[in-house]
Amino acid sequence: MTMTVGDTTGVPCLHTRRLSWEGALDLVAGRFVDFYALLSVPSDAPLDTVREAIVAQRRVWEPRRDDPGEAERDAVGERVRAIDLAEVVLLDPEQRADYDEEWHGRQNGSANGAAAAAVHAEAPAAPADARSDPAPVRVQSELLTLEPQRSNGTPSTTSAEVDAAAEPARTALRAGDTARAIDAFHYAILRHPHDPALHFELGQAYVQAENHTQAIGAFESAARLAPHVPEYRAAVGDALVHLGRPGEAIAVLEQVVAEAPRVPYHRAALAQALHDTCVHEMTSLKDGLVCLTTADQARLVDRLTGRALSLLDPDDQSQLAQDIREKHELARLAVQRAWRPPLPWWLMASFAVVIATGFALLIAWWVGLVALAVLAAVAFLLGLQPTWWHVARAAREADAIAEP
């Protein structure tokens, strides 16, 4: 997803460089981040104060991203991503209002008020070795989060709560505002990070926005949370197809089809991946068409299209089914031998007449006929080649093959 990270000295604005909420969610790992403690500002701080605190935090932590220690560098990266996420949420009035409601609920519902107060800006001073900004990152990171209430190891949320959190995103998506829908889904996931359906819906929003790379990340998150739901992995495969990575898609979708062999959507997605792999492996021509120019290509396309046809209904008349049948027939014809003149007709005929006439005049007429028959046999054998061989020769002669 892409959320704005603008100049922190002014009002944030949309840019092409955008913040990944997925990275921020990896940071919180299911915990609720206390942005006010992170920035050391009160919960009612005005926008200018929050903005100044973000700038100050970045000045401290950004230079430390090149720390030579890998563990320290990763921890600093988490801190910077948390600051980025705080900017996104706290500088947006609507998102901040939702966040404040959640924040106050967690503060009031905490069984340990002292632990909640420990992260507040006005808490008692930390030990001397952790008082300044360059303090050990891990110690501060643990203080910046409040654990969500859990029951038997799972978040204590209900379907109604999740639906309520996702409703703004769904409304925006129905209205065609994919950018706002994506932002809203990310915020809903921030509040309910363990709900796989929210991650799946986020992926669908990315697909609608034609951002299939981010969609894969969202679908994979859903699949990790609910590995027993094949639809989530099928969505990963479908997105890989749209990204032009059919080989990876086949590996994912074959497993999905093996688990749920009767689902038409899964079978069609795998057939599409197999078809696209065929197109990728065939020779591309400058006019945008593809053809078979090697025996290996013909065998591969025959095998892949055969597998694809086994997934589709024999009566399927969709464009995909027609394309697969066409390429399967093309592969079958490509390996059959056919005769084409190895040289232009006029050149072959002229050469044969000269040779036959010469033998007839110098030796005897029947010798000329024998020479003519031998030349015809040689021409036939030279021209009798697999169809793919003739296609490759014609394409090279016409300079029709596109550069790889």
Short mmCIF file of C-alpha atoms in Angstrom, two decimals:
data_model
loop_
_atom_site.label_atom_id
_atom_site.label_comp_id
_atom_site.label_asym_id
_atom_site.label_seq_id
_atom_site.Cartn_x
_atom_site.Cartn_y
_atom_site.Cartn_z
CA MET A 1 0.00 0.00 0.00
CA THR A 2 1.12 3.42 -0.45
CA MET A 3 0.55 6.08 2.03
CA THR A 4 1.99 9.55 1.98
CA VAL A 5 5.19 10.46 3.64
CA GLY A 6 5.52 14.10 2.76
CA ASP A 7 7.68 16.88 4.10
CA THR A 8 7.20 16.73 7.86
CA THR A 9 7.65 20.47 8.13
CA GLY A 10 4.35 21.01 6.33
CA VAL A 11 1.07 19.29 5.69
CA PRO A 12 1.63 15.75 4.35
CA CYS A 13 0.77 15.31 0.69
CA LEU A 14 0.62 12.48 -1.82
CA HIS A 15 3.87 11.47 -3.44
CA THR A 16 5.03 8.57 -5.56
CA ARG A 17 7.25 7.38 -2.70
CA ARG A 18 4.88 5.85 -0.24
CA LEU A 19 4.90 4.17 3.13
CA SER A 20 4.23 0.46 3.40
CA TRP A 21 1.78 -0.26 6.16
CA GLU A 22 2.67 -3.92 5.75
CA GLY A 23 6.16 -3.12 7.06
CA ALA A 24 4.63 -1.24 9.96
CA LEU A 25 2.35 -4.16 10.76
CA ASP A 26 5.36 -6.47 10.73
CA LEU A 27 6.88 -4.06 13.23
CA VAL A 28 4.00 -4.16 15.67
CA ALA A 29 3.60 -7.94 15.32
CA GLY A 30 0.09 -7.89 16.64
CA ARG A 31 0.69 -5.19 19.26
CA PHE A 32 -0.92 -1.78 19.49
CA VAL A 33 1.66 0.99 19.05
CA ASP A 34 1.37 3.93 21.42
CA PHE A 35 2.26 6.76 19.04
CA TYR A 36 2.02 9.40 21.76
CA ALA A 37 4.61 7.60 23.86
CA LEU A 38 6.70 7.08 20.74
CA LEU A 39 6.79 10.83 20.06
CA SER A 40 6.75 11.88 23.75
CA VAL A 41 3.70 14.11 23.26
CA PRO A 42 0.38 14.20 25.15
CA SER A 43 -2.66 12.62 23.52
CA ASP A 44 -4.28 16.03 23.00
CA ALA A 45 -1.22 17.56 21.36
CA PRO A 46 -2.06 19.85 18.40
CA LEU A 47 -0.93 19.00 14.88
CA ASP A 48 2.01 21.41 14.97
CA THR A 49 3.35 19.81 18.14
CA VAL A 50 2.99 16.33 16.66
CA ARG A 51 4.68 17.43 13.45
CA GLU A 52 7.60 18.96 15.34
CA ALA A 53 7.96 15.80 17.41
CA ILE A 54 8.10 13.68 14.24
CA VAL A 55 10.82 15.90 12.80
CA ALA A 56 12.79 15.71 16.05
CA GLN A 57 12.50 11.93 16.21
CA ARG A 58 13.65 11.55 12.62
CA ARG A 59 16.68 13.74 13.26
CA VAL A 60 17.69 11.38 16.04
CA TRP A 61 16.95 8.03 14.41
CA GLU A 62 17.50 8.49 10.67
CA PRO A 63 21.33 8.92 10.99
CA ARG A 64 21.49 5.64 12.92
CA ARG A 65 20.02 3.51 10.12
CA ASP A 66 23.55 2.74 8.88
CA ASP A 67 24.61 1.28 12.23
CA PRO A 68 27.23 -1.43 11.55
CA GLY A 69 25.51 -3.91 13.89
CA GLU A 70 22.80 -5.89 12.09
CA ALA A 71 20.59 -6.29 15.15
CA GLU A 72 20.87 -2.61 16.02
CA ARG A 73 20.25 -1.60 12.41
CA ASP A 74 17.08 -3.70 12.28
CA ALA A 75 15.84 -2.22 15.55
CA VAL A 76 16.46 1.32 14.31
CA GLY A 77 14.61 0.46 11.11
CA GLU A 78 11.63 -0.66 13.18
CA ARG A 79 11.72 2.60 15.11
CA VAL A 80 11.81 4.68 11.91
CA ARG A 81 8.91 2.73 10.43
CA ALA A 82 6.93 3.32 13.60
CA ILE A 83 7.60 7.06 13.26
CA ASP A 84 6.42 6.90 9.63
CA LEU A 85 3.22 5.17 10.70
CA ALA A 86 2.67 7.72 13.47
CA GLU A 87 2.89 10.49 10.86
CA VAL A 88 0.29 8.79 8.68
CA VAL A 89 -2.19 8.27 11.50
CA LEU A 90 -1.77 11.31 13.74
CA LEU A 91 -1.65 13.93 10.98
CA ASP A 92 -4.88 12.69 9.41
CA PRO A 93 -7.81 14.03 11.49
CA GLU A 94 -10.16 11.17 10.66
CA GLN A 95 -7.62 8.44 11.29
CA ARG A 96 -6.45 10.15 14.46
CA ALA A 97 -10.01 10.26 15.79
CA ASP A 98 -10.36 6.52 15.24
CA TYR A 99 -6.94 5.91 16.75
CA ASP A 100 -7.69 8.06 19.81
CA GLU A 101 -10.86 6.09 20.45
CA GLU A 102 -8.87 2.87 20.40
CA TRP A 103 -6.05 4.41 22.44
CA HIS A 104 -8.34 5.66 25.21
CA GLY A 105 -10.14 2.33 25.30
CA ARG A 106 -6.89 0.48 25.83
CA GLN A 107 -5.67 2.99 28.39
CA ASN A 108 -8.90 2.74 30.39
CA GLY A 109 -9.12 -1.02 30.03
CA SER A 110 -5.53 -1.74 31.07
CA ALA A 111 -5.38 -3.76 34.27
CA ASN A 112 -2.00 -2.31 35.09
CA GLY A 113 -2.30 1.46 35.19
CA ALA A 114 1.30 1.81 36.20
CA ALA A 115 2.44 -0.01 33.07
CA ALA A 116 0.31 2.28 30.93
CA ALA A 117 1.66 5.35 32.68
CA ALA A 118 5.21 4.15 32.24
CA VAL A 119 5.11 4.96 28.54
CA HIS A 120 3.57 8.43 28.93
CA ALA A 121 5.72 11.45 28.27
CA GLU A 122 5.29 12.59 31.87
CA ALA A 123 6.32 9.25 33.39
CA PRO A 124 9.19 9.13 35.94
CA ALA A 125 12.62 9.50 34.43
CA ALA A 126 14.19 6.39 32.98
CA PRO A 127 17.55 5.11 34.23
CA ALA A 128 20.55 7.14 33.24
CA ASP A 129 21.61 4.72 30.52
CA ALA A 130 18.18 4.90 28.86
CA ARG A 131 17.30 8.54 29.39
CA SER A 132 18.64 10.12 26.21
CA ASP A 133 17.41 9.55 22.68
CA PRO A 134 20.31 7.29 21.71
CA ALA A 135 19.22 4.80 24.39
CA PRO A 136 19.16 1.06 23.60
CA VAL A 137 16.47 0.58 20.99
CA ARG A 138 15.10 -2.73 22.21
CA VAL A 139 14.38 -1.40 25.69
CA GLN A 140 12.47 1.57 24.30
CA SER A 141 10.64 -0.55 21.71
CA GLU A 142 9.13 -2.74 24.40
CA LEU A 143 7.90 0.35 26.26
CA LEU A 144 6.20 1.75 23.18
CA THR A 145 3.56 -0.95 22.86
CA LEU A 146 0.54 -2.10 24.77
CA GLU A 147 -0.40 -5.75 24.39
CA PRO A 148 -3.94 -6.29 23.08
CA GLN A 149 -6.29 -8.24 25.25
CA ARG A 150 -6.20 -11.89 24.27
CA SER A 151 -8.15 -15.01 25.01
CA ASN A 152 -6.47 -18.38 24.58
CA GLY A 153 -3.73 -16.81 22.49
CA THR A 154 -6.03 -15.07 19.98
CA PRO A 155 -7.18 -11.45 19.79
CA SER A 156 -10.40 -10.81 21.68
CA THR A 157 -12.30 -9.34 18.74
CA THR A 158 -15.70 -10.18 17.33
CA SER A 159 -16.90 -10.34 13.75
CA ALA A 160 -19.03 -7.26 14.38
CA GLU A 161 -15.98 -5.29 15.52
CA VAL A 162 -14.02 -6.32 12.44
CA ASP A 163 -16.93 -5.46 10.14
CA ALA A 164 -17.29 -2.07 11.80
CA ALA A 165 -13.58 -1.37 11.33
CA ALA A 166 -13.69 -2.43 7.67
CA GLU A 167 -16.94 -0.68 6.72
CA PRO A 168 -15.30 2.67 5.74
CA ALA A 169 -12.92 0.78 3.46
CA ARG A 170 -15.69 -1.25 1.87
CA THR A 171 -17.77 1.87 1.34
CA ALA A 172 -14.85 3.62 -0.37
CA LEU A 173 -14.20 0.56 -2.54
CA ARG A 174 -17.83 0.41 -3.66
CA ALA A 175 -17.57 4.09 -4.56
CA GLY A 176 -14.50 3.39 -6.68
CA ASP A 177 -12.13 5.31 -4.40
CA THR A 178 -9.45 2.63 -4.25
CA ALA A 179 -6.79 4.87 -2.71
CA ARG A 180 -8.96 5.73 0.27
CA ALA A 181 -10.19 2.14 0.52
CA ILE A 182 -6.61 0.89 0.72
CA ASP A 183 -5.78 3.42 3.44
CA ALA A 184 -8.90 2.45 5.38
CA PHE A 185 -8.18 -1.27 5.08
CA HIS A 186 -4.68 -0.69 6.41
CA TYR A 187 -6.06 1.15 9.39
CA ALA A 188 -8.58 -1.63 10.01
CA ILE A 189 -5.73 -4.15 9.88
CA LEU A 190 -3.78 -2.02 12.33
CA ARG A 191 -6.64 -2.52 14.78
CA HIS A 192 -7.29 -6.17 13.89
CA PRO A 193 -4.00 -7.54 12.52
CA HIS A 194 -4.98 -11.19 13.00
CA ASP A 195 -8.10 -11.17 10.82
CA PRO A 196 -7.24 -12.89 7.51
CA ALA A 197 -10.34 -11.62 5.72
CA LEU A 198 -9.18 -8.01 6.17
CA HIS A 199 -5.82 -8.82 4.57
CA PHE A 200 -7.65 -10.58 1.74
CA GLU A 201 -9.94 -7.60 1.16
CA LEU A 202 -6.91 -5.32 1.16
CA GLY A 203 -5.38 -7.48 -1.55
CA GLN A 204 -8.57 -7.24 -3.59
CA ALA A 205 -8.45 -3.46 -3.26
CA TYR A 206 -4.88 -3.50 -4.56
CA VAL A 207 -5.98 -5.67 -7.47
CA GLN A 208 -8.72 -3.17 -8.28
CA ALA A 209 -6.03 -0.47 -8.21
CA GLU A 210 -3.90 -2.69 -10.53
CA ASN A 211 -1.12 -2.86 -7.94
CA HIS A 212 -0.56 -6.61 -8.04
CA THR A 213 2.80 -6.51 -6.25
CA GLN A 214 1.25 -5.12 -3.08
CA ALA A 215 -1.75 -7.41 -3.57
CA ILE A 216 0.51 -10.45 -3.33
CA GLY A 217 1.82 -9.26 0.04
CA ALA A 218 -1.71 -8.83 1.38
CA PHE A 219 -2.88 -12.20 0.05
CA GLU A 220 0.19 -13.93 1.50
CA SER A 221 -0.57 -12.38 4.90
CA ALA A 222 -4.09 -13.77 4.70
CA ALA A 223 -2.74 -17.18 3.71
CA ARG A 224 -0.33 -17.22 6.65
CA LEU A 225 -3.12 -16.40 9.07
CA ALA A 226 -5.52 -18.95 7.56
CA PRO A 227 -3.49 -21.63 5.75
CA HIS A 228 -6.58 -23.86 5.60
CA VAL A 229 -8.35 -21.44 3.22
CA PRO A 230 -7.19 -22.22 -0.34
CA GLU A 231 -8.84 -19.10 -1.80
CA TYR A 232 -6.15 -16.91 -0.26
CA ARG A 233 -3.33 -18.84 -1.94
CA ALA A 234 -5.30 -18.98 -5.17
CA ALA A 235 -5.42 -15.18 -5.09
CA VAL A 236 -1.62 -15.15 -4.72
CA GLY A 237 -1.31 -17.29 -7.84
CA ASP A 238 -3.73 -15.13 -9.80
CA ALA A 239 -1.76 -11.99 -8.88
CA LEU A 240 1.48 -13.68 -9.96
CA VAL A 241 -0.11 -14.37 -13.35
CA HIS A 242 -0.97 -10.68 -13.73
CA LEU A 243 2.63 -9.77 -12.85
CA GLY A 244 3.94 -11.94 -15.68
CA ARG A 245 5.33 -14.63 -13.35
CA PRO A 246 3.31 -17.67 -14.50
CA GLY A 247 5.97 -20.18 -13.49
CA GLU A 248 5.67 -19.19 -9.83
CA ALA A 249 1.90 -19.06 -10.18
CA ILE A 250 1.75 -22.66 -11.43
CA ALA A 251 3.59 -23.94 -8.35
CA VAL A 252 1.13 -22.17 -6.05
CA LEU A 253 -2.02 -23.04 -7.98
CA GLU A 254 -1.16 -26.72 -8.51
CA GLN A 255 -1.13 -27.12 -4.74
CA VAL A 256 -4.41 -25.24 -4.41
CA VAL A 257 -6.12 -27.35 -7.08
CA ALA A 258 -4.82 -30.51 -5.42
CA GLU A 259 -6.50 -29.43 -2.18
CA ALA A 260 -9.73 -28.16 -3.77
CA PRO A 261 -9.99 -29.86 -7.17
CA ARG A 262 -13.65 -29.05 -7.83
CA VAL A 263 -13.51 -25.27 -7.51
CA PRO A 264 -13.86 -23.77 -11.05
CA TYR A 265 -12.08 -20.53 -10.13
CA HIS A 266 -8.96 -22.39 -8.97
CA ARG A 267 -8.90 -24.56 -12.08
CA ALA A 268 -9.36 -21.55 -14.39
CA ALA A 269 -6.58 -19.64 -12.61
CA LEU A 270 -4.19 -22.57 -13.05
CA ALA A 271 -5.20 -22.93 -16.71
CA GLN A 272 -4.48 -19.24 -17.21
CA ALA A 273 -1.05 -19.63 -15.62
CA LEU A 274 -0.27 -22.61 -17.85
CA HIS A 275 -1.41 -20.69 -20.94
CA ASP A 276 0.69 -17.66 -20.03
CA THR A 277 3.73 -19.88 -19.51
CA CYS A 278 3.24 -21.19 -23.04
CA VAL A 279 3.13 -17.66 -24.42
CA HIS A 280 6.24 -16.75 -22.43
CA GLU A 281 8.18 -19.74 -23.78
CA MET A 282 7.14 -19.34 -27.43
CA THR A 283 9.05 -17.19 -29.92
CA SER A 284 7.75 -13.63 -30.13
CA LEU A 285 7.38 -11.96 -33.52
CA LYS A 286 7.64 -8.26 -34.24
CA ASP A 287 3.95 -8.06 -35.11
CA GLY A 288 3.04 -9.17 -31.59
CA LEU A 289 2.21 -12.78 -32.47
CA VAL A 290 3.97 -15.87 -31.14
CA CYS A 291 5.05 -19.06 -32.88
CA LEU A 292 6.91 -22.32 -32.29
CA THR A 293 10.43 -22.43 -33.71
CA THR A 294 12.09 -25.31 -31.80
CA ALA A 295 11.24 -28.89 -30.95
CA ASP A 296 11.59 -28.15 -27.22
CA GLN A 297 9.02 -25.37 -27.49
CA ALA A 298 6.58 -27.66 -29.28
CA ARG A 299 6.91 -30.40 -26.65
CA LEU A 300 6.56 -27.95 -23.74
CA VAL A 301 3.50 -26.22 -25.19
CA ASP A 302 1.89 -29.57 -25.98
CA ARG A 303 2.38 -30.72 -22.37
CA LEU A 304 1.24 -27.47 -20.72
CA THR A 305 -1.81 -26.97 -22.91
CA GLY A 306 -2.77 -30.60 -22.43
CA ARG A 307 -2.70 -30.07 -18.68
CA ALA A 308 -4.68 -26.82 -19.05
CA LEU A 309 -7.37 -28.51 -21.16
CA SER A 310 -7.76 -31.19 -18.49
CA LEU A 311 -8.74 -28.44 -16.05
CA LEU A 312 -11.44 -26.90 -18.25
CA ASP A 313 -14.88 -28.09 -19.20
CA PRO A 314 -14.88 -29.60 -22.73
CA ASP A 315 -17.79 -27.32 -23.62
CA ASP A 316 -16.06 -24.20 -22.32
CA GLN A 317 -16.16 -21.55 -25.07
CA SER A 318 -14.40 -18.78 -23.16
CA GLN A 319 -11.57 -16.88 -24.82
CA LEU A 320 -9.06 -18.60 -22.54
CA ALA A 321 -10.32 -22.05 -23.53
CA GLN A 322 -10.20 -21.16 -27.23
CA ASP A 323 -6.64 -19.83 -26.93
CA ILE A 324 -5.50 -22.97 -25.13
CA ARG A 325 -7.09 -25.26 -27.74
CA GLU A 326 -5.49 -23.23 -30.52
CA LYS A 327 -2.01 -23.52 -29.00
CA HIS A 328 -2.48 -27.21 -28.29
CA GLU A 329 -3.33 -27.81 -31.95
CA LEU A 330 -0.39 -25.63 -32.98
CA ALA A 331 1.97 -27.74 -30.88
CA ARG A 332 0.56 -30.93 -32.41
CA LEU A 333 1.07 -29.64 -35.94
CA ALA A 334 4.52 -28.23 -35.17
CA VAL A 335 6.09 -31.68 -34.71
CA GLN A 336 4.54 -33.14 -37.88
CA ARG A 337 6.77 -33.25 -40.93
CA ALA A 338 5.81 -31.24 -43.98
CA TRP A 339 7.49 -30.53 -47.28
CA ARG A 340 8.45 -27.04 -48.31
CA PRO A 341 10.80 -26.24 -51.22
CA PRO A 342 14.30 -25.84 -49.76
CA LEU A 343 15.06 -23.27 -52.47
CA PRO A 344 12.89 -21.00 -54.64
CA TRP A 345 10.96 -22.89 -57.31
CA TRP A 346 12.52 -21.07 -60.23
CA LEU A 347 16.05 -21.75 -58.99
CA MET A 348 15.39 -25.43 -58.36
CA ALA A 349 13.73 -25.91 -61.76
CA SER A 350 16.47 -24.07 -63.65
CA PHE A 351 19.21 -26.04 -61.91
CA ALA A 352 17.47 -29.36 -62.61
CA VAL A 353 16.95 -28.54 -66.32
CA VAL A 354 20.59 -27.55 -66.79
CA ILE A 355 21.93 -30.67 -65.07
CA ALA A 356 19.54 -33.03 -66.86
CA THR A 357 20.21 -31.44 -70.27
CA GLY A 358 23.95 -31.64 -69.74
CA PHE A 359 23.85 -35.35 -68.93
CA ALA A 360 21.49 -36.01 -71.84
CA LEU A 361 23.74 -34.24 -74.37
CA LEU A 362 27.02 -35.63 -73.08
CA ILE A 363 25.97 -39.21 -72.31
CA ALA A 364 22.40 -40.24 -73.13
CA TRP A 365 18.87 -39.06 -72.67
CA TRP A 366 18.07 -41.65 -70.02
CA VAL A 367 21.05 -40.46 -67.93
CA GLY A 368 19.48 -36.99 -67.94
CA LEU A 369 16.25 -38.46 -66.62
CA VAL A 370 18.12 -40.30 -63.86
CA ALA A 371 19.90 -37.09 -62.89
CA LEU A 372 16.59 -35.27 -62.81
CA ALA A 373 15.09 -37.96 -60.54
CA VAL A 374 18.06 -37.82 -58.17
CA LEU A 375 17.79 -34.04 -57.91
CA ALA A 376 14.06 -34.32 -57.17
CA ALA A 377 14.72 -36.87 -54.41
CA VAL A 378 17.39 -34.67 -52.83
CA ALA A 379 15.08 -31.65 -52.95
CA PHE A 380 12.29 -33.67 -51.36
CA LEU A 381 14.50 -34.91 -48.51
CA LEU A 382 15.92 -31.44 -47.90
CA GLY A 383 12.44 -29.93 -47.78
CA LEU A 384 10.84 -32.64 -45.62
CA GLN A 385 11.23 -31.13 -42.13
CA PRO A 386 9.07 -30.62 -39.02
CA THR A 387 6.67 -27.74 -39.37
CA TRP A 388 8.42 -25.77 -36.60
CA TRP A 389 11.64 -25.94 -38.70
CA HIS A 390 9.92 -24.35 -41.69
CA VAL A 391 8.34 -21.68 -39.48
CA ALA A 392 11.70 -20.81 -37.93
CA ARG A 393 13.36 -20.56 -41.35
CA ALA A 394 10.60 -18.34 -42.75
CA ALA A 395 10.70 -16.08 -39.69
CA ARG A 396 14.46 -15.64 -39.92
CA GLU A 397 14.35 -14.94 -43.64
CA ALA A 398 11.67 -12.30 -43.09
CA ASP A 399 13.52 -10.85 -40.08
CA ALA A 400 10.24 -11.16 -38.18
CA ILE A 401 11.59 -12.43 -34.84
CA ALA A 402 11.49 -9.85 -32.06
CA GLU A 403 14.56 -9.25 -29.95
CA PRO A 404 14.39 -11.11 -26.61
#
